[in-house]
Amino acid sequence: MTEIRAACSPGEVRIAVTDHDTLLDAAIWRPGSPDGLEDWHVVRVQKAASALGGAFVLLEDGQSGFLSTRETLIEGALTAARVSRAAQNNKGLRLRRADMPTEAPSAPKLLERGPTPLDELADRYPEAPIFVDDPGIAAKLPVRLRPRLQRCQQAFDGALEADFDSLGSSDADLGLLTASFFPTPALVAVDLDSTGTPDFKGNVAAFPELARQIRLRNLSGTILVDPAGVKTRKRPALVAFLREALSDDPLKPDVLGATPSGLLELTRPRRRPPLHELLSSPQGLALSLLRTILREERPGQTLTTSIGLIKALESDPEALADFTSRRARPLDLILDPNAPPASWSLS
């Protein structure tokens, strides 16, 4: 039976779609700082960039983005747009043209939020019940989804916690092979390896699990896969098998072929940030420490940590308020300018 399970903690909802013990999809939703995908805005044109195929624009909150369009835009003018790619990989928002509202505002304005990651997965699995462990999440969901909600004490059991946590690792077990993921600003490199003697069939057998890991981790952009133990001249024959393994991916990756050096090249559309960015960002680390304090019932009221984590916590007052409500006492934040980025202590 397919289920959507939403584990709620201060500032964050971790979402897992499961079929019995198999993890089918995963996502992270941060209600206090949404990624903005498909948000509808009125934006101001800052600078036309026809050579790049659009213009740089300014949003209501002061954030900037790039609007892709072939139309000529006048600098300083207002226009409507929707976010087509969330900020990620050190790149800002990408937007596309949209219809102006009937009553157009006189300044940049957010008109409507796009669907949340939970909305998106609920639409992808329309028959799946949605198990949540926090009644407050219901108020943040569209009315149409509320009949599918089912309350539970704990959305993630120990096995699901471990499966979800493993997605933050740079390695994955593919059965006969292992995969090591190396994200860079330009692309994601995937190295396949084996402690045994890998061969052509072993790579083919590993491709379905590799495709699942790419989807669960939401890896996107250009992805290069280095097969294990297959001679360069034979690697083009692997392309059809990798394409078949990726055929069920809702983002429809495009397997381009094998490079002259024998790397399998594919592209996967960038929409929401990849999971590793969400987990390793200052905000991801900050929300993780709040979850750790609650789960382990750690005593203490003064949190001493780095400037990055302090800024991340202060930028999400909704998360701090939820934490205080769950713990029944506030948290005092103390900055340690010499603390490593991810270190913290509670006293």
Tab-separated table of C-alpha atoms in Angstrom:
chain	number	residue	atom	x	y	z
A	1	MET	CA	0.000	0.000	0.000
A	2	THR	CA	1.365	3.384	-0.992
A	3	GLU	CA	1.455	5.953	1.830
A	4	ILE	CA	2.636	9.527	2.181
A	5	ARG	CA	4.236	10.089	5.564
A	6	ALA	CA	4.980	13.625	6.810
A	7	ALA	CA	7.287	13.892	9.826
A	8	CYS	CA	6.878	17.373	11.326
A	9	SER	CA	9.492	19.171	13.401
A	10	PRO	CA	10.162	22.873	14.068
A	11	GLY	CA	10.424	24.648	10.723
A	12	GLU	CA	10.459	21.506	8.638
A	13	VAL	CA	8.319	18.703	7.243
A	14	ARG	CA	10.220	15.668	5.958
A	15	ILE	CA	8.083	13.778	3.469
A	16	ALA	CA	8.456	10.160	2.421
A	17	VAL	CA	6.323	8.189	0.004
A	18	THR	CA	6.514	4.483	0.775
A	19	ASP	CA	5.176	1.247	-0.644
A	20	HIS	CA	5.490	-1.224	2.212
A	21	ASP	CA	9.231	-0.971	3.037
A	22	THR	CA	10.311	0.712	-0.211
A	23	LEU	CA	10.967	4.451	-0.314
A	24	LEU	CA	9.498	5.790	-3.575
A	25	ASP	CA	9.878	9.551	-3.207
A	26	ALA	CA	11.287	12.006	-0.685
A	27	ALA	CA	11.090	15.753	-0.150
A	28	ILE	CA	11.585	18.492	2.433
A	29	TRP	CA	9.101	21.313	2.979
A	30	ARG	CA	9.962	24.342	5.106
A	31	PRO	CA	6.762	26.346	5.651
A	32	GLY	CA	8.606	29.348	7.123
A	33	SER	CA	10.964	29.614	4.162
A	34	PRO	CA	9.363	28.006	1.091
A	35	ASP	CA	11.510	27.469	-1.995
A	36	GLY	CA	9.065	29.526	-4.076
A	37	LEU	CA	8.569	27.106	-6.969
A	38	GLU	CA	5.539	28.139	-9.089
A	39	ASP	CA	4.904	31.250	-6.961
A	40	TRP	CA	3.030	33.950	-8.937
A	41	HIS	CA	4.623	37.397	-8.741
A	42	VAL	CA	4.459	40.855	-10.144
A	43	VAL	CA	8.123	41.787	-10.627
A	44	ARG	CA	10.045	44.873	-11.697
A	45	VAL	CA	12.456	44.646	-14.609
A	46	GLN	CA	15.924	45.634	-13.388
A	47	LYS	CA	18.072	45.030	-16.432
A	48	ALA	CA	17.292	43.615	-19.843
A	49	ALA	CA	19.703	40.894	-20.979
A	50	SER	CA	18.624	39.937	-24.473
A	51	ALA	CA	21.909	38.102	-25.086
A	52	LEU	CA	20.954	35.762	-22.218
A	53	GLY	CA	17.366	35.426	-23.380
A	54	GLY	CA	15.539	37.496	-20.792
A	55	ALA	CA	15.979	40.059	-18.040
A	56	PHE	CA	16.981	40.366	-14.410
A	57	VAL	CA	13.989	41.222	-12.209
A	58	LEU	CA	13.285	42.305	-8.625
A	59	LEU	CA	10.710	40.614	-6.361
A	60	GLU	CA	8.700	42.063	-3.483
A	61	ASP	CA	11.076	40.801	-0.780
A	62	GLY	CA	14.120	42.312	-2.485
A	63	GLN	CA	15.199	38.989	-3.948
A	64	SER	CA	16.293	39.036	-7.572
A	65	GLY	CA	15.795	36.479	-10.304
A	66	PHE	CA	16.127	35.926	-14.024
A	67	LEU	CA	13.022	36.047	-16.205
A	68	SER	CA	13.376	33.998	-19.387
A	69	THR	CA	11.505	35.543	-22.322
A	70	ARG	CA	12.011	36.412	-25.968
A	71	GLU	CA	9.951	39.551	-25.592
A	72	THR	CA	11.599	42.937	-25.192
A	73	LEU	CA	11.188	44.211	-21.639
A	74	ILE	CA	11.483	47.829	-20.560
A	75	GLU	CA	13.729	48.463	-17.580
A	76	GLY	CA	11.703	49.713	-14.614
A	77	ALA	CA	8.438	48.255	-15.919
A	78	LEU	CA	6.267	45.777	-14.003
A	79	THR	CA	5.346	42.378	-15.378
A	80	ALA	CA	3.880	39.118	-14.070
A	81	ALA	CA	5.921	35.940	-13.741
A	82	ARG	CA	5.959	32.513	-12.134
A	83	VAL	CA	8.991	30.823	-10.605
A	84	SER	CA	10.093	27.949	-12.815
A	85	ARG	CA	13.223	27.014	-10.837
A	86	ALA	CA	13.910	27.578	-7.158
A	87	ALA	CA	17.199	29.129	-6.070
A	88	GLN	CA	19.862	26.417	-5.920
A	89	ASN	CA	23.477	25.587	-6.701
A	90	ASN	CA	24.461	29.214	-5.943
A	91	LYS	CA	22.109	30.364	-8.686
A	92	GLY	CA	19.057	32.565	-8.124
A	93	LEU	CA	15.422	32.105	-9.076
A	94	ARG	CA	14.419	31.474	-12.681
A	95	LEU	CA	11.019	32.752	-13.804
A	96	ARG	CA	8.742	32.622	-16.844
A	97	ARG	CA	6.138	35.091	-18.072
A	98	ALA	CA	2.625	34.833	-16.610
A	99	ASP	CA	-0.693	36.689	-16.878
A	100	MET	CA	-1.017	40.005	-15.078
A	101	PRO	CA	-3.783	40.141	-12.448
A	102	THR	CA	-6.907	42.153	-13.232
A	103	GLU	CA	-5.961	44.729	-10.639
A	104	ALA	CA	-2.222	45.118	-11.113
A	105	PRO	CA	-0.243	46.416	-8.124
A	106	SER	CA	1.986	49.465	-8.427
A	107	ALA	CA	5.059	47.701	-7.024
A	108	PRO	CA	6.529	44.160	-6.979
A	109	LYS	CA	4.203	41.807	-5.107
A	110	LEU	CA	3.783	38.126	-4.352
A	111	LEU	CA	0.311	37.265	-5.628
A	112	GLU	CA	0.020	33.550	-4.881
A	113	ARG	CA	2.133	30.761	-3.473
A	114	GLY	CA	2.840	27.719	-5.603
A	115	PRO	CA	2.172	24.145	-4.469
A	116	THR	CA	4.271	22.855	-1.587
A	117	PRO	CA	6.372	19.685	-1.957
A	118	LEU	CA	3.663	17.870	0.005
A	119	ASP	CA	0.976	19.139	-2.388
A	120	GLU	CA	3.095	17.969	-5.315
A	121	LEU	CA	3.571	14.455	-3.976
A	122	ALA	CA	-0.087	14.203	-2.987
A	123	ASP	CA	-1.039	14.950	-6.599
A	124	ARG	CA	1.517	12.455	-7.881
A	125	TYR	CA	-0.022	9.738	-5.673
A	126	PRO	CA	-3.731	10.679	-5.634
A	127	GLU	CA	-4.921	7.538	-3.853
A	128	ALA	CA	-2.330	7.555	-1.066
A	129	PRO	CA	-3.384	8.494	2.489
A	130	ILE	CA	-1.299	11.246	4.110
A	131	PHE	CA	-0.070	10.396	7.605
A	132	VAL	CA	0.989	13.407	9.688
A	133	ASP	CA	2.217	13.594	13.280
A	134	ASP	CA	1.305	17.254	13.867
A	135	PRO	CA	-2.298	18.506	13.675
A	136	GLY	CA	-1.067	22.018	12.884
A	137	ILE	CA	0.076	20.942	9.446
A	138	ALA	CA	-3.538	20.510	8.314
A	139	ALA	CA	-4.116	24.264	8.381
A	140	LYS	CA	-1.255	24.745	5.909
A	141	LEU	CA	-2.628	22.303	3.340
A	142	PRO	CA	-5.211	22.917	0.610
A	143	VAL	CA	-8.759	22.033	1.677
A	144	ARG	CA	-8.928	19.383	-1.053
A	145	LEU	CA	-6.200	17.338	0.684
A	146	ARG	CA	-7.603	17.406	4.205
A	147	PRO	CA	-9.935	14.401	3.755
A	148	ARG	CA	-6.831	12.304	3.053
A	149	LEU	CA	-5.060	13.279	6.291
A	150	GLN	CA	-4.621	10.664	9.000
A	151	ARG	CA	-3.156	11.502	12.401
A	152	CYS	CA	-0.399	9.317	13.794
A	153	GLN	CA	1.887	9.499	16.800
A	154	GLN	CA	5.083	9.247	14.774
A	155	ALA	CA	5.180	9.492	10.967
A	156	PHE	CA	8.666	7.981	10.632
A	157	ASP	CA	9.638	4.753	12.372
A	158	GLY	CA	13.286	3.880	12.978
A	159	ALA	CA	13.743	2.205	9.594
A	160	LEU	CA	12.246	5.126	7.671
A	161	GLU	CA	14.370	7.592	9.681
A	162	ALA	CA	17.462	5.639	8.663
A	163	ASP	CA	16.388	5.483	5.005
A	164	PHE	CA	15.725	9.223	4.894
A	165	ASP	CA	18.984	10.070	6.685
A	166	SER	CA	20.941	7.916	4.235
A	167	LEU	CA	19.938	10.278	1.427
A	168	GLY	CA	22.273	12.856	2.933
A	169	SER	CA	25.234	10.515	2.493
A	170	SER	CA	27.538	10.806	-0.515
A	171	ASP	CA	27.386	7.025	-1.028
A	172	ALA	CA	24.596	4.586	-1.848
A	173	ASP	CA	24.417	0.802	-1.984
A	174	LEU	CA	23.176	-0.348	-5.401
A	175	GLY	CA	23.357	-4.052	-4.656
A	176	LEU	CA	26.229	-5.393	-6.739
A	177	LEU	CA	27.772	-1.920	-6.967
A	178	THR	CA	28.095	1.198	-4.870
A	179	ALA	CA	27.581	4.761	-6.082
A	180	SER	CA	29.494	7.807	-4.868
A	181	PHE	CA	27.920	11.195	-5.635
A	182	PHE	CA	30.061	14.296	-6.138
A	183	PRO	CA	27.976	17.457	-6.703
A	184	THR	CA	29.880	20.424	-8.166
A	185	PRO	CA	28.647	23.863	-9.328
A	186	ALA	CA	28.703	22.651	-12.948
A	187	LEU	CA	27.453	19.057	-12.696
A	188	VAL	CA	27.009	15.960	-10.549
A	189	ALA	CA	29.589	13.210	-11.008
A	190	VAL	CA	28.553	9.664	-10.070
A	191	ASP	CA	31.246	7.028	-9.646
A	192	LEU	CA	30.138	3.388	-9.721
A	193	ASP	CA	32.425	0.896	-8.022
A	194	SER	CA	32.519	-2.627	-6.653
A	195	THR	CA	34.608	-4.608	-4.215
A	196	GLY	CA	34.284	-7.597	-6.545
A	197	THR	CA	34.779	-7.856	-10.284
A	198	PRO	CA	32.148	-5.637	-11.943
A	199	ASP	CA	31.033	-6.310	-15.492
A	200	PHE	CA	28.511	-5.095	-18.058
A	201	LYS	CA	25.601	-7.050	-16.560
A	202	GLY	CA	26.439	-5.841	-13.063
A	203	ASN	CA	26.129	-2.218	-14.187
A	204	VAL	CA	22.825	-2.912	-15.906
A	205	ALA	CA	21.483	-4.611	-12.764
A	206	ALA	CA	22.487	-1.574	-10.685
A	207	PHE	CA	20.826	1.033	-12.923
A	208	PRO	CA	17.269	0.775	-11.468
A	209	GLU	CA	18.571	1.479	-7.952
A	210	LEU	CA	20.826	4.247	-9.305
A	211	ALA	CA	17.783	5.836	-10.968
A	212	ARG	CA	15.867	5.600	-7.674
A	213	GLN	CA	18.698	7.271	-5.775
A	214	ILE	CA	18.919	10.106	-8.325
A	215	ARG	CA	15.176	10.681	-7.955
A	216	LEU	CA	15.124	10.447	-4.136
A	217	ARG	CA	18.063	12.851	-3.825
A	218	ASN	CA	16.567	15.139	-6.498
A	219	LEU	CA	19.878	15.386	-8.330
A	220	SER	CA	19.494	17.598	-11.371
A	221	GLY	CA	21.265	19.493	-14.113
A	222	THR	CA	24.028	17.618	-15.923
A	223	ILE	CA	24.836	14.223	-14.393
A	224	LEU	CA	27.832	12.146	-15.502
A	225	VAL	CA	27.965	8.453	-14.550
A	226	ASP	CA	31.233	6.525	-14.598
A	227	PRO	CA	30.360	2.807	-14.976
A	228	ALA	CA	32.369	0.196	-13.122
A	229	GLY	CA	34.630	-2.273	-14.897
A	230	VAL	CA	33.319	-1.735	-18.450
A	231	LYS	CA	35.725	-0.905	-21.268
A	232	THR	CA	35.231	2.511	-22.857
A	233	ARG	CA	34.291	1.094	-26.273
A	234	LYS	CA	31.475	-0.982	-24.718
A	235	ARG	CA	29.961	1.824	-22.633
A	236	PRO	CA	27.683	3.290	-25.334
A	237	ALA	CA	25.745	0.006	-25.186
A	238	LEU	CA	24.812	0.861	-21.580
A	239	VAL	CA	22.896	3.986	-22.619
A	240	ALA	CA	19.664	2.188	-23.533
A	241	PHE	CA	19.594	0.367	-20.189
A	242	LEU	CA	20.129	3.587	-18.216
A	243	ARG	CA	17.411	5.312	-20.247
A	244	GLU	CA	14.991	2.488	-19.447
A	245	ALA	CA	15.841	2.645	-15.736
A	246	LEU	CA	15.026	6.372	-15.683
A	247	SER	CA	11.826	6.115	-17.722
A	248	ASP	CA	9.488	6.348	-14.689
A	249	ASP	CA	11.078	9.529	-13.320
A	250	PRO	CA	8.387	12.272	-13.294
A	251	LEU	CA	10.961	14.917	-14.295
A	252	LYS	CA	11.760	12.932	-17.473
A	253	PRO	CA	15.572	12.947	-17.519
A	254	ASP	CA	17.211	12.980	-20.943
A	255	VAL	CA	19.989	10.416	-21.388
A	256	LEU	CA	22.242	12.014	-23.996
A	257	GLY	CA	24.657	9.147	-24.581
A	258	ALA	CA	28.254	8.293	-23.771
A	259	THR	CA	31.041	10.865	-23.903
A	260	PRO	CA	34.281	10.056	-25.800
A	261	SER	CA	35.867	9.161	-22.465
A	262	GLY	CA	33.064	6.691	-21.688
A	263	LEU	CA	30.988	8.654	-19.162
A	264	LEU	CA	27.219	8.263	-19.428
A	265	GLU	CA	25.687	11.736	-19.696
A	266	LEU	CA	22.156	12.722	-18.729
A	267	THR	CA	20.321	15.884	-17.827
A	268	ARG	CA	17.504	16.174	-15.309
A	269	PRO	CA	15.440	19.385	-15.045
A	270	ARG	CA	16.244	21.698	-12.147
A	271	ARG	CA	13.107	22.657	-10.221
A	272	ARG	CA	13.368	22.318	-6.440
A	273	PRO	CA	16.749	22.335	-4.646
A	274	PRO	CA	18.493	18.949	-4.393
A	275	LEU	CA	18.237	17.175	-1.063
A	276	HIS	CA	21.944	17.470	-0.253
A	277	GLU	CA	21.738	21.282	-0.505
A	278	LEU	CA	18.716	21.416	1.794
A	279	LEU	CA	20.345	19.156	4.380
A	280	SER	CA	23.807	20.739	4.393
A	281	SER	CA	22.773	24.409	4.229
A	282	PRO	CA	23.001	26.535	7.407
A	283	GLN	CA	19.212	26.382	7.657
A	284	GLY	CA	19.209	22.611	7.239
A	285	LEU	CA	21.807	22.220	9.975
A	286	ALA	CA	19.957	24.651	12.255
A	287	LEU	CA	16.627	22.842	11.926
A	288	SER	CA	18.364	19.510	12.411
A	289	LEU	CA	19.810	20.660	15.737
A	290	LEU	CA	16.357	21.778	16.928
A	291	ARG	CA	15.031	18.340	16.042
A	292	THR	CA	17.931	16.679	17.881
A	293	ILE	CA	17.327	18.709	21.047
A	294	LEU	CA	13.662	17.708	21.092
A	295	ARG	CA	14.175	14.060	20.166
A	296	GLU	CA	16.932	13.496	22.717
A	297	GLU	CA	15.220	15.698	25.333
A	298	ARG	CA	18.463	17.532	25.984
A	299	PRO	CA	18.446	19.818	29.017
A	300	GLY	CA	19.596	23.418	28.880
A	301	GLN	CA	18.270	26.735	27.656
A	302	THR	CA	21.298	28.496	26.131
A	303	LEU	CA	22.370	27.478	22.645
A	304	THR	CA	25.886	28.558	21.717
A	305	THR	CA	26.736	28.183	18.065
A	306	SER	CA	28.233	29.736	14.919
A	307	ILE	CA	27.112	32.889	13.154
A	308	GLY	CA	25.715	30.868	10.231
A	309	LEU	CA	23.397	28.808	12.431
A	310	ILE	CA	22.371	31.855	14.481
A	311	LYS	CA	21.378	33.726	11.306
A	312	ALA	CA	19.506	30.678	10.007
A	313	LEU	CA	17.499	30.322	13.221
A	314	GLU	CA	16.724	34.043	13.436
A	315	SER	CA	15.556	34.072	9.823
A	316	ASP	CA	12.829	31.513	10.608
A	317	PRO	CA	10.884	32.806	13.640
A	318	GLU	CA	8.118	30.303	12.866
A	319	ALA	CA	10.555	27.438	13.567
A	320	LEU	CA	11.710	28.970	16.853
A	321	ALA	CA	8.122	29.580	17.961
A	322	ASP	CA	7.202	25.965	17.201
A	323	PHE	CA	10.294	24.746	19.076
A	324	THR	CA	9.407	26.877	22.110
A	325	SER	CA	5.835	25.586	22.058
A	326	ARG	CA	6.936	21.945	21.906
A	327	ARG	CA	9.608	22.352	24.596
A	328	ALA	CA	7.583	24.719	26.807
A	329	ARG	CA	10.514	27.076	27.308
A	330	PRO	CA	12.405	29.474	25.029
A	331	LEU	CA	15.903	29.073	23.697
A	332	ASP	CA	18.539	31.747	24.269
A	333	LEU	CA	20.892	32.120	21.287
A	334	ILE	CA	24.542	32.980	21.970
A	335	LEU	CA	26.978	33.667	19.138
A	336	ASP	CA	30.444	32.142	19.297
A	337	PRO	CA	32.458	33.905	16.546
A	338	ASN	CA	35.140	31.198	16.707
A	339	ALA	CA	32.788	28.231	16.422
A	340	PRO	CA	33.074	25.987	13.341
A	341	PRO	CA	30.051	26.379	11.009
A	342	ALA	CA	28.165	23.271	12.197
A	343	SER	CA	29.164	23.139	15.878
A	344	TRP	CA	26.811	23.887	18.753
A	345	SER	CA	26.394	23.289	22.482
A	346	LEU	CA	23.453	23.540	24.858
A	347	SER	CA	23.821	24.593	28.475
